Amino acid sequence: MNWLKVITVSFLITVAYLKPAASEEIRIAVGDWPPYLSEKLKHSGIIGHLLTDIFTDEGFEVSIRFFPWARAYDAAKVGKLDMTGVWMHKPEREKDFYYSDPVLNEKFVFFHLKSSSFDWNSLDDLKGLSIGGGNDYSYGADFDKAIESGDISIQRVPNKLQNWRKLFLGRILIYPEEINVGYSSLNQLFHVSKASHVTHHPKPLLNNLSYLLLPKSSDRSQALMKKFNARLKAFREDGRYDRYFKLFQEGYYDQK
């Protein structure tokens, strides 16, 4: 074997040892939540895109798995999937999950018909009003407490379509919902001639942070959370995080 062959073989052996192993898979359990998360949206929506890119940059292969929300939560809780997102903070969830740094800042508002004269400054102003809402849905600790105490009454239904129909029929006066989620569902479900009759009150009901949840039942959750938080921080600092939301506002994720 001449020297050229020796050098070539040595180089190939070195490259073989340096070649990275197959990427480790990350499986993220999510629910349908347009315009942030949906199988019908490009990149599974802005949050699907953000989560995928963060873990891809950390060297992982990412799989976004869609389930009903309760199943997504339970599958991650017992470690069948690696994590679930995104969820608002509730103290009882800390028993089973680690919380990542905040991923999304949500803004909940009251939707109402333009023809109504709705106004509010405090929860006391909502007493006696007909309010719509979703089953098993939280609108923040203060609002939930007012419902539990009976100070506020809410008519809960299984889906957004029913809430919008009740609003149009005058069976409810206001409907609390995250602002982008609300307008997205309204414009998907109704023609612009009908949707244009709806507006929202400028005062937020809730400014809420949402998080990725990683199960305490998994030994690798803390390491994954540390990697995720560091990369998310880098995305925010270099402006990349904001670029996802610029694309979002431009309608980039609206369809595949």
XYZ file of C-alpha atoms in Angstrom:
256
model
C 0.000 0.000 0.000
C 1.564 3.325 -1.046
C 1.465 6.490 1.037
C -1.441 7.971 -0.931
C -3.579 4.924 -0.181
C -2.557 5.044 3.494
C -3.587 8.709 3.755
C -6.876 8.053 1.916
C -7.814 5.105 4.130
C -6.891 7.040 7.276
C -9.049 9.967 6.150
C -12.048 7.718 5.474
C -11.713 6.041 8.873
C -11.532 9.443 10.572
C -14.619 10.681 8.700
C -16.487 7.512 9.652
C -15.779 8.094 13.333
C -16.720 11.777 13.080
C -20.014 11.129 11.266
C -22.844 11.946 13.667
C -25.237 9.254 14.765
C -28.771 9.253 13.480
C -30.772 12.146 14.925
C -32.722 11.417 18.064
C -36.455 11.868 17.608
C -38.543 14.330 19.608
C -42.295 13.632 19.622
C -44.464 16.597 20.567
C -48.141 16.012 21.374
C -50.367 18.927 20.412
C -54.037 19.683 19.795
C -55.785 21.501 16.973
C -55.698 25.234 17.787
C -55.761 27.347 14.634
C -54.197 29.695 13.747
C -51.370 28.618 16.086
C -51.484 24.831 15.631
C -53.267 22.776 12.972
C -52.570 19.941 10.563
C -54.207 22.093 7.880
C -51.670 24.899 8.260
C -48.230 25.210 6.717
C -45.573 23.792 9.076
C -48.446 22.788 11.413
C -48.896 26.500 12.175
C -46.565 29.084 13.657
C -46.099 27.237 16.974
C -45.468 23.929 15.200
C -42.881 25.680 13.024
C -41.194 27.361 15.985
C -40.990 24.194 18.093
C -39.730 22.149 15.152
C -36.996 24.634 14.248
C -35.796 25.022 17.837
C -35.291 21.285 18.330
C -33.959 20.790 14.789
C -31.275 23.373 15.513
C -30.419 21.325 18.608
C -29.846 18.282 16.366
C -33.126 16.434 16.874
C -35.583 15.018 14.392
C -38.988 16.446 15.280
C -42.434 14.864 14.937
C -45.536 16.944 15.687
C -48.386 14.577 16.675
C -51.994 15.828 16.738
C -54.536 14.517 19.264
C -57.587 15.801 21.089
C -56.116 18.098 23.739
C -56.897 15.824 26.682
C -55.211 12.876 24.954
C -52.178 14.982 24.064
C -51.820 15.936 27.717
C -52.247 12.381 29.012
C -49.919 10.817 26.423
C -47.121 13.189 27.412
C -47.867 12.866 31.115
C -47.099 9.127 31.133
C -44.143 9.481 28.771
C -45.699 7.958 25.646
C -44.660 11.177 23.932
C -41.821 13.467 24.897
C -43.735 16.686 25.598
C -46.920 18.590 24.871
C -47.632 22.189 24.002
C -48.648 24.768 24.403
C -50.450 25.175 27.723
C -51.126 28.018 30.156
C -49.777 27.686 33.665
C -51.944 25.943 36.257
C -50.410 24.945 39.611
C -51.914 21.441 39.543
C -49.984 20.627 36.357
C -46.669 21.083 38.171
C -47.185 17.685 39.796
C -46.668 15.916 36.468
C -44.768 18.367 34.272
C -41.817 20.710 34.036
C -42.640 24.067 32.438
C -40.398 25.475 29.724
C -39.761 29.190 29.382
C -42.779 30.996 27.842
C -43.345 30.152 24.173
C -46.370 32.304 23.330
C -47.995 35.432 24.708
C -51.785 35.145 24.294
C -54.303 37.962 24.512
C -57.884 37.085 25.474
C -60.627 39.592 24.667
C -64.419 39.739 24.677
C -65.975 39.411 21.232
C -69.368 41.001 20.676
C -71.607 42.249 17.879
C -70.892 45.764 16.647
C -74.551 46.542 17.223
C -74.252 45.977 20.987
C -73.124 48.660 23.414
C -70.929 46.383 25.499
C -68.312 47.960 27.715
C -66.460 46.804 30.826
C -63.714 47.854 33.226
C -63.813 45.159 35.918
C -65.290 41.705 36.452
C -68.110 43.329 38.436
C -69.342 44.821 35.151
C -69.931 41.282 33.813
C -72.464 40.302 36.453
C -75.804 39.373 34.949
C -74.505 39.326 31.367
C -75.004 36.338 29.049
C -71.503 35.014 28.358
C -70.469 32.140 26.096
C -67.483 29.844 26.531
C -65.912 26.496 25.795
C -66.248 23.306 27.807
C -63.477 22.806 30.394
C -61.837 26.034 29.243
C -59.971 28.372 31.567
C -60.086 32.130 31.085
C -57.645 32.932 33.834
C -57.692 32.484 37.605
C -59.751 35.580 38.451
C -62.438 34.913 35.844
C -62.621 31.221 36.773
C -62.955 32.125 40.453
C -65.823 34.504 39.657
C -67.598 31.702 37.795
C -67.099 29.234 40.657
C -68.446 31.710 43.203
C -71.507 32.401 41.067
C -70.678 36.081 40.537
C -70.504 35.446 36.793
C -72.546 32.972 34.770
C -71.152 31.329 31.628
C -72.909 29.163 29.049
C -70.406 26.523 27.982
C -70.664 24.607 24.691
C -68.340 22.065 23.000
C -67.085 24.155 20.083
C -66.517 27.629 18.675
C -69.185 27.316 15.980
C -71.894 27.010 18.629
C -70.584 30.052 20.471
C -70.533 32.175 17.320
C -74.048 31.069 16.370
C -75.335 31.951 19.836
C -73.673 35.368 19.552
C -75.322 36.051 16.178
C -78.698 34.887 17.502
C -78.437 37.106 20.572
C -78.411 34.210 23.023
C -75.116 35.471 24.441
C -73.835 39.037 24.548
C -70.101 38.367 24.748
C -67.712 35.534 23.991
C -64.202 35.473 25.522
C -61.490 34.043 23.277
C -57.824 34.517 22.374
C -57.847 37.318 19.810
C -56.105 35.534 16.925
C -57.902 32.255 17.597
C -61.221 34.085 17.682
C -60.843 35.923 14.395
C -59.362 32.865 12.712
C -62.334 30.652 13.614
C -64.846 33.416 12.829
C -63.451 33.985 9.339
C -63.223 30.258 8.617
C -66.761 29.478 9.727
C -68.671 32.459 8.314
C -68.755 34.536 5.161
C -67.194 37.977 5.473
C -70.655 39.543 5.151
C -71.600 37.934 8.489
C -68.210 37.921 10.198
C -67.890 41.671 9.632
C -70.651 42.249 12.198
C -68.329 41.091 14.999
C -65.735 43.115 16.842
C -63.866 42.856 20.158
C -63.506 45.070 23.201
C -60.014 46.653 23.352
C -59.537 45.895 27.051
C -57.934 42.437 27.436
C -59.588 39.936 29.729
C -56.279 38.138 30.094
C -52.717 38.433 28.872
C -51.519 34.891 29.207
C -48.243 33.059 28.695
C -48.207 29.523 27.285
C -45.544 26.894 27.782
C -44.179 23.605 26.565
C -44.787 20.870 29.156
C -42.223 18.092 29.646
C -43.202 15.073 31.767
C -41.516 14.400 35.080
C -42.004 10.706 34.302
C -39.194 10.915 31.709
C -35.538 10.923 32.728
C -34.516 13.102 29.798
C -37.105 15.869 30.235
C -34.876 18.219 32.223
C -32.034 17.945 29.705
C -34.433 18.556 26.816
C -35.956 21.531 28.615
C -32.529 23.054 29.181
C -31.679 22.748 25.472
C -35.065 24.132 24.450
C -34.884 27.137 26.768
C -31.366 28.033 25.642
C -32.267 27.855 21.954
C -35.552 29.765 22.485
C -33.579 32.501 24.253
C -31.163 32.658 21.308
C -34.083 32.929 18.863
C -35.477 35.861 20.837
C -32.132 37.633 21.136
C -31.183 37.418 17.445
C -34.648 38.463 16.192
C -35.569 35.116 14.708
C -38.504 34.642 17.097
C -40.065 37.906 15.921
C -39.672 36.885 12.274
C -42.021 33.924 12.797
C -44.705 36.336 13.994
C -44.060 38.700 11.105
C -44.729 35.772 8.744
C -47.787 34.920 10.847
C -49.242 38.411 10.424
C -48.547 38.270 6.677
C -50.608 35.080 6.358
C -47.705 32.753 5.593
C -49.128 29.881 7.661
C -52.706 30.175 6.433
C -52.620 27.063 4.256
C -50.238 24.338 3.186
